[in-house]
Short mmCIF file of N, CA and C in Angstrom, two decimals:
data_model
loop_
_atom_site.label_atom_id
_atom_site.label_comp_id
_atom_site.label_asym_id
_atom_site.label_seq_id
_atom_site.Cartn_x
_atom_site.Cartn_y
_atom_site.Cartn_z
N MET K 1 26.32 -10.77 21.80
CA MET K 1 24.56 -10.78 21.70
C MET K 1 24.42 -11.08 20.20
N THR K 2 23.36 -12.14 20.20
CA THR K 2 22.84 -12.42 18.89
C THR K 2 21.78 -11.65 18.30
N ILE K 3 21.56 -11.07 17.11
CA ILE K 3 20.68 -10.14 16.73
C ILE K 3 20.01 -11.10 15.53
N LYS K 4 18.44 -11.16 16.20
CA LYS K 4 17.56 -11.95 15.12
C LYS K 4 16.95 -11.54 14.30
N ILE K 5 16.10 -11.62 13.17
CA ILE K 5 15.23 -10.89 12.30
C ILE K 5 14.13 -10.65 12.88
N THR K 6 13.79 -11.60 13.86
CA THR K 6 12.32 -11.46 14.71
C THR K 6 12.57 -10.42 15.81
N ASP K 7 13.59 -9.62 16.09
CA ASP K 7 13.85 -8.81 17.42
C ASP K 7 13.61 -7.79 16.92
N PRO K 8 12.78 -6.70 17.85
CA PRO K 8 12.20 -5.42 17.29
C PRO K 8 13.47 -4.37 17.48
N ILE K 9 13.05 -3.56 16.33
CA ILE K 9 14.19 -2.45 16.03
C ILE K 9 13.55 -0.98 16.33
N THR K 10 14.51 -0.11 16.54
CA THR K 10 13.99 1.22 16.25
C THR K 10 15.01 1.93 15.43
N ILE K 11 14.11 2.71 14.71
CA ILE K 11 14.86 3.80 13.50
C ILE K 11 14.19 4.82 13.78
N ASN K 12 15.33 5.78 14.15
CA ASN K 12 14.92 7.42 14.25
C ASN K 12 13.52 7.43 14.92
N GLY K 13 13.35 6.51 16.16
CA GLY K 13 12.57 6.72 17.18
C GLY K 13 11.19 6.03 16.27
N MET K 14 11.06 5.46 16.02
CA MET K 14 10.04 4.45 15.69
C MET K 14 10.22 2.87 15.26
N THR K 15 10.10 2.24 16.38
CA THR K 15 10.03 0.97 16.63
C THR K 15 9.18 -0.05 15.94
N LEU K 16 9.86 -0.97 15.46
CA LEU K 16 9.35 -2.15 14.37
C LEU K 16 9.43 -3.58 15.11
N LYS K 17 8.04 -3.87 15.10
CA LYS K 17 8.15 -5.46 15.72
C LYS K 17 8.99 -6.22 15.33
N ASN K 18 9.79 -6.09 14.30
CA ASN K 18 11.14 -6.82 13.98
C ASN K 18 11.81 -6.56 12.50
N ARG K 19 12.59 -6.98 12.06
CA ARG K 19 13.61 -6.70 11.28
C ARG K 19 12.88 -7.06 9.83
N ILE K 20 11.84 -7.43 9.53
CA ILE K 20 11.05 -8.23 8.36
C ILE K 20 10.48 -6.88 8.01
N ALA K 21 10.96 -6.55 6.39
CA ALA K 21 10.40 -5.48 5.57
C ALA K 21 9.81 -6.07 4.29
N PHE K 22 8.82 -5.09 3.62
CA PHE K 22 8.08 -5.67 2.58
C PHE K 22 8.62 -4.47 1.47
N ALA K 23 9.43 -4.89 0.43
CA ALA K 23 10.01 -3.70 -0.40
C ALA K 23 8.45 -3.43 -1.37
N PRO K 24 8.83 -1.99 -1.86
CA PRO K 24 7.57 -1.73 -2.54
C PRO K 24 7.45 -2.47 -3.75
N PHE K 25 5.99 -3.05 -4.14
CA PHE K 25 5.92 -3.40 -5.46
C PHE K 25 4.96 -2.28 -6.32
N PHE K 26 4.54 -2.88 -7.28
CA PHE K 26 4.04 -1.88 -8.00
C PHE K 26 2.60 -2.58 -8.67
N ASN K 27 2.38 -3.64 -8.21
CA ASN K 27 1.02 -4.11 -8.57
C ASN K 27 0.02 -3.96 -7.66
N ILE K 28 -0.04 -2.99 -6.88
CA ILE K 28 -0.93 -2.90 -5.97
C ILE K 28 -2.49 -2.97 -6.59
N PRO K 29 -3.08 -3.52 -6.12
CA PRO K 29 -4.67 -3.60 -7.16
C PRO K 29 -5.56 -2.16 -6.39
N ALA K 30 -5.75 -1.83 -7.48
CA ALA K 30 -6.68 -0.13 -7.04
C ALA K 30 -7.91 -0.37 -7.97
N GLY K 31 -8.29 0.94 -7.56
CA GLY K 31 -9.96 1.13 -8.28
C GLY K 31 -9.54 1.82 -9.91
N GLU K 32 -10.74 1.71 -10.63
CA GLU K 32 -10.55 2.32 -11.75
C GLU K 32 -9.92 3.78 -11.75
N ASP K 33 -10.02 4.88 -10.90
CA ASP K 33 -9.84 5.83 -10.53
C ASP K 33 -8.41 5.97 -9.27
N GLY K 34 -7.85 5.30 -9.36
CA GLY K 34 -6.78 4.99 -8.82
C GLY K 34 -7.25 4.70 -6.99
N GLU K 35 -8.12 4.45 -6.68
CA GLU K 35 -8.80 4.85 -5.34
C GLU K 35 -8.45 3.26 -4.31
N VAL K 36 -8.53 3.49 -3.20
CA VAL K 36 -8.32 2.53 -2.64
C VAL K 36 -9.36 1.78 -2.26
N THR K 37 -9.64 0.24 -2.52
CA THR K 37 -10.68 -0.53 -2.88
C THR K 37 -10.38 -1.50 -1.44
N ALA K 38 -11.69 -2.18 -1.34
CA ALA K 38 -11.39 -3.49 -0.47
C ALA K 38 -10.16 -4.09 -0.62
N LEU K 39 -10.20 -4.54 -2.23
CA LEU K 39 -9.22 -5.43 -2.34
C LEU K 39 -7.81 -4.97 -2.23
N THR K 40 -7.69 -3.41 -2.10
CA THR K 40 -6.33 -2.67 -1.78
C THR K 40 -6.47 -3.31 -0.72
N LEU K 41 -7.13 -2.79 0.27
CA LEU K 41 -6.97 -3.14 2.06
C LEU K 41 -6.47 -4.67 1.91
N ARG K 42 -7.25 -5.49 1.36
CA ARG K 42 -6.96 -6.80 1.75
C ARG K 42 -5.49 -7.41 1.20
N TRP K 43 -4.68 -6.80 0.29
CA TRP K 43 -3.75 -6.90 -0.20
C TRP K 43 -2.88 -6.21 0.52
N PHE K 44 -2.76 -5.36 1.33
CA PHE K 44 -1.92 -4.98 2.09
C PHE K 44 -2.13 -6.01 3.80
N GLU K 45 -3.40 -6.18 4.29
CA GLU K 45 -3.53 -7.05 5.11
C GLU K 45 -2.92 -8.61 5.18
N THR K 46 -2.96 -8.98 3.81
CA THR K 46 -2.40 -10.31 3.92
C THR K 46 -0.96 -10.09 4.18
N ARG K 47 -0.25 -8.93 4.02
CA ARG K 47 1.16 -8.91 4.37
C ARG K 47 1.32 -8.53 5.78
N ALA K 48 0.40 -7.89 6.29
CA ALA K 48 0.50 -7.40 7.83
C ALA K 48 -0.08 -8.64 8.47
N LYS K 49 -0.77 -9.47 8.16
CA LYS K 49 -1.18 -10.74 8.98
C LYS K 49 0.14 -11.62 9.07
N GLY K 50 1.12 -11.47 7.87
CA GLY K 50 2.31 -12.45 8.02
C GLY K 50 2.93 -12.20 8.92
N GLY K 51 2.64 -10.92 9.64
CA GLY K 51 3.91 -10.44 10.54
C GLY K 51 4.52 -9.35 10.10
N ILE K 52 5.00 -9.07 8.75
CA ILE K 52 5.92 -8.07 8.50
C ILE K 52 5.81 -6.80 9.60
N GLY K 53 7.19 -6.26 9.63
CA GLY K 53 7.41 -5.47 10.36
C GLY K 53 7.24 -3.82 10.14
N PHE K 54 7.58 -3.88 8.75
CA PHE K 54 7.68 -2.77 7.71
C PHE K 54 7.22 -2.86 6.36
N ILE K 55 6.04 -2.38 6.02
CA ILE K 55 5.36 -2.32 4.84
C ILE K 55 5.36 -0.92 3.98
N MET K 56 6.11 -1.22 2.78
CA MET K 56 6.38 0.26 2.07
C MET K 56 5.22 -0.12 0.78
N SER K 57 4.51 1.09 0.74
CA SER K 57 3.28 1.15 -0.04
C SER K 57 3.46 0.52 -1.68
N GLY K 58 4.39 1.19 -2.18
CA GLY K 58 4.62 0.82 -4.02
C GLY K 58 4.39 1.58 -4.40
N ALA K 59 3.98 1.39 -5.93
CA ALA K 59 4.03 2.70 -6.68
C ALA K 59 2.46 3.47 -6.82
N ILE K 60 2.67 4.67 -6.25
CA ILE K 60 1.36 5.50 -6.16
C ILE K 60 1.62 6.74 -6.82
N ASN K 61 0.44 6.83 -7.89
CA ASN K 61 0.24 8.10 -8.64
C ASN K 61 0.41 9.61 -7.86
N PRO K 62 1.09 10.65 -7.54
CA PRO K 62 1.11 11.51 -6.78
C PRO K 62 0.53 12.64 -7.57
N ILE K 63 0.35 12.56 -8.91
CA ILE K 63 -0.24 13.71 -9.96
C ILE K 63 -1.21 13.03 -10.53
N PRO K 64 -2.54 14.05 -11.26
CA PRO K 64 -3.08 13.10 -11.75
C PRO K 64 -2.70 12.77 -13.07
N MET K 65 -3.39 11.55 -13.48
CA MET K 65 -2.92 10.81 -14.65
C MET K 65 -3.44 11.19 -15.86
N PRO K 66 -2.88 11.78 -17.21
CA PRO K 66 -3.49 12.30 -17.91
C PRO K 66 -4.94 11.05 -18.63
N GLU K 67 -5.80 11.42 -18.94
CA GLU K 67 -7.24 10.73 -19.72
C GLU K 67 -6.72 9.64 -20.53
N GLN K 68 -5.92 10.19 -21.52
CA GLN K 68 -5.23 8.99 -22.45
C GLN K 68 -4.66 7.73 -21.55
N ALA K 69 -3.73 8.18 -20.78
CA ALA K 69 -3.16 6.97 -19.91
C ALA K 69 -4.11 6.42 -19.05
N ARG K 70 -4.86 6.63 -18.09
CA ARG K 70 -6.07 6.40 -17.33
C ARG K 70 -6.51 4.99 -18.59
N GLN K 71 -6.91 5.79 -19.72
CA GLN K 71 -7.86 4.88 -20.30
C GLN K 71 -6.95 3.37 -20.96
N ALA K 72 -5.53 3.61 -21.17
CA ALA K 72 -4.88 2.53 -21.97
C ALA K 72 -4.68 1.72 -20.44
N MET K 73 -4.42 2.20 -19.31
CA MET K 73 -4.26 1.41 -18.39
C MET K 73 -5.77 0.42 -18.05
N LYS K 74 -6.93 1.23 -17.90
CA LYS K 74 -7.95 0.57 -17.83
C LYS K 74 -8.10 -0.67 -18.56
N ALA K 75 -7.52 -0.06 -20.09
CA ALA K 75 -7.81 -1.64 -21.11
C ALA K 75 -7.04 -2.53 -20.96
N MET K 76 -5.95 -2.83 -20.20
CA MET K 76 -5.09 -3.61 -20.37
C MET K 76 -4.76 -4.16 -18.69
N THR K 77 -5.78 -3.91 -17.98
CA THR K 77 -5.91 -4.16 -16.68
C THR K 77 -7.33 -4.75 -16.35
N THR K 78 -7.31 -5.60 -14.69
CA THR K 78 -8.43 -5.89 -14.30
C THR K 78 -8.56 -5.19 -12.86
N PRO K 79 -9.36 -5.15 -11.84
CA PRO K 79 -8.88 -4.82 -10.78
C PRO K 79 -8.19 -5.52 -10.02
N LEU K 80 -7.58 -6.92 -10.33
CA LEU K 80 -6.50 -7.45 -9.50
C LEU K 80 -5.21 -7.08 -10.20
N THR K 81 -5.02 -6.60 -11.60
CA THR K 81 -3.99 -6.14 -12.03
C THR K 81 -3.76 -4.84 -12.06
N ARG K 82 -4.49 -4.25 -11.71
CA ARG K 82 -4.57 -2.66 -11.63
C ARG K 82 -3.72 -2.39 -10.80
N SER K 83 -2.65 -1.35 -11.10
CA SER K 83 -1.46 -0.82 -10.31
C SER K 83 -1.31 0.55 -9.95
N LEU K 84 -1.74 1.21 -10.18
CA LEU K 84 -1.86 2.32 -9.84
C LEU K 84 -2.68 3.27 -8.72
N CYS K 85 -2.30 3.13 -7.75
CA CYS K 85 -3.17 3.51 -6.62
C CYS K 85 -2.76 5.30 -6.97
N GLY K 86 -4.09 5.98 -6.58
CA GLY K 86 -3.49 7.58 -6.76
C GLY K 86 -3.40 8.06 -5.22
N LEU K 87 -2.87 9.11 -5.40
CA LEU K 87 -2.90 10.14 -4.03
C LEU K 87 -2.97 11.80 -4.71
N ASP K 88 -3.26 11.75 -5.96
CA ASP K 88 -3.38 13.19 -6.64
C ASP K 88 -4.72 14.06 -6.05
N GLN K 89 -5.51 13.57 -5.35
CA GLN K 89 -6.80 13.99 -4.82
C GLN K 89 -6.93 14.26 -3.41
N GLU K 90 -7.35 15.22 -2.85
CA GLU K 90 -7.35 15.65 -1.30
C GLU K 90 -8.40 14.26 -0.80
N TRP K 91 -9.48 13.57 -1.39
CA TRP K 91 -10.21 12.59 -0.67
C TRP K 91 -9.55 11.32 -0.63
N MET K 92 -8.13 11.14 -1.62
CA MET K 92 -7.58 9.81 -1.44
C MET K 92 -6.61 10.09 -0.07
N ILE K 93 -6.14 11.15 0.40
CA ILE K 93 -5.20 11.36 1.41
C ILE K 93 -5.78 10.29 2.48
N GLU K 94 -7.27 10.75 2.84
CA GLU K 94 -8.01 9.98 4.02
C GLU K 94 -8.53 8.25 3.64
N GLU K 95 -8.45 8.01 2.32
CA GLU K 95 -8.31 6.70 2.12
C GLU K 95 -6.83 5.73 2.49
N TRP K 96 -5.62 6.80 2.02
CA TRP K 96 -4.66 6.55 2.25
C TRP K 96 -4.10 6.23 3.70
N ARG K 97 -4.96 7.05 4.88
CA ARG K 97 -4.94 6.86 6.28
C ARG K 97 -5.85 6.11 6.58
N LYS K 98 -6.78 5.94 6.12
CA LYS K 98 -7.65 4.15 6.63
C LYS K 98 -6.72 2.92 5.98
N VAL K 99 -5.96 2.98 5.27
CA VAL K 99 -5.01 1.78 4.88
C VAL K 99 -4.13 1.73 6.30
N THR K 100 -3.32 2.72 6.42
CA THR K 100 -2.02 2.87 7.75
C THR K 100 -2.91 2.57 8.79
N ASP K 101 -4.56 2.89 9.09
CA ASP K 101 -4.74 2.54 10.62
C ASP K 101 -4.71 1.17 10.52
N PHE K 102 -5.32 0.69 9.35
CA PHE K 102 -5.64 -0.63 9.10
C PHE K 102 -4.58 -1.45 9.54
N LEU K 103 -3.78 -1.17 8.93
CA LEU K 103 -2.49 -2.01 9.26
C LEU K 103 -1.95 -1.88 10.51
N HIS K 104 -1.61 -0.58 10.60
CA HIS K 104 -1.59 -0.78 12.42
C HIS K 104 -2.20 -1.25 13.55
N SER K 105 -3.57 -2.01 13.23
CA SER K 105 -4.21 -2.87 14.37
C SER K 105 -3.61 -3.90 14.15
N TYR K 106 -2.33 -4.10 13.34
CA TYR K 106 -2.04 -5.85 13.40
C TYR K 106 -1.00 -5.58 14.10
N ASP K 107 -0.43 -4.50 15.05
CA ASP K 107 1.18 -4.19 15.46
C ASP K 107 0.69 -5.04 16.76
#
């Protein structure tokens, strides 16, 4: 039997539509305070529309970023290159739930 990269695979009870995975990246666009934005959603949507079976989120800051570091990042980046999405506030959990629900709509 020949296994193809486009064949579904089940791993620990989770079935993926194919064996193509998108490795985590550091360059996920985010809002000034690390929030998920429309640009964040489009960034992930582009990968989901392409048929990727498993998308890893990449760099997400799990603790509050010190103000000095936050200001330095804002000074060095634009919304297209800002890359530290946050998950350090309760309201951010719901934002990421929207991202996962949105991506699963492409299953």
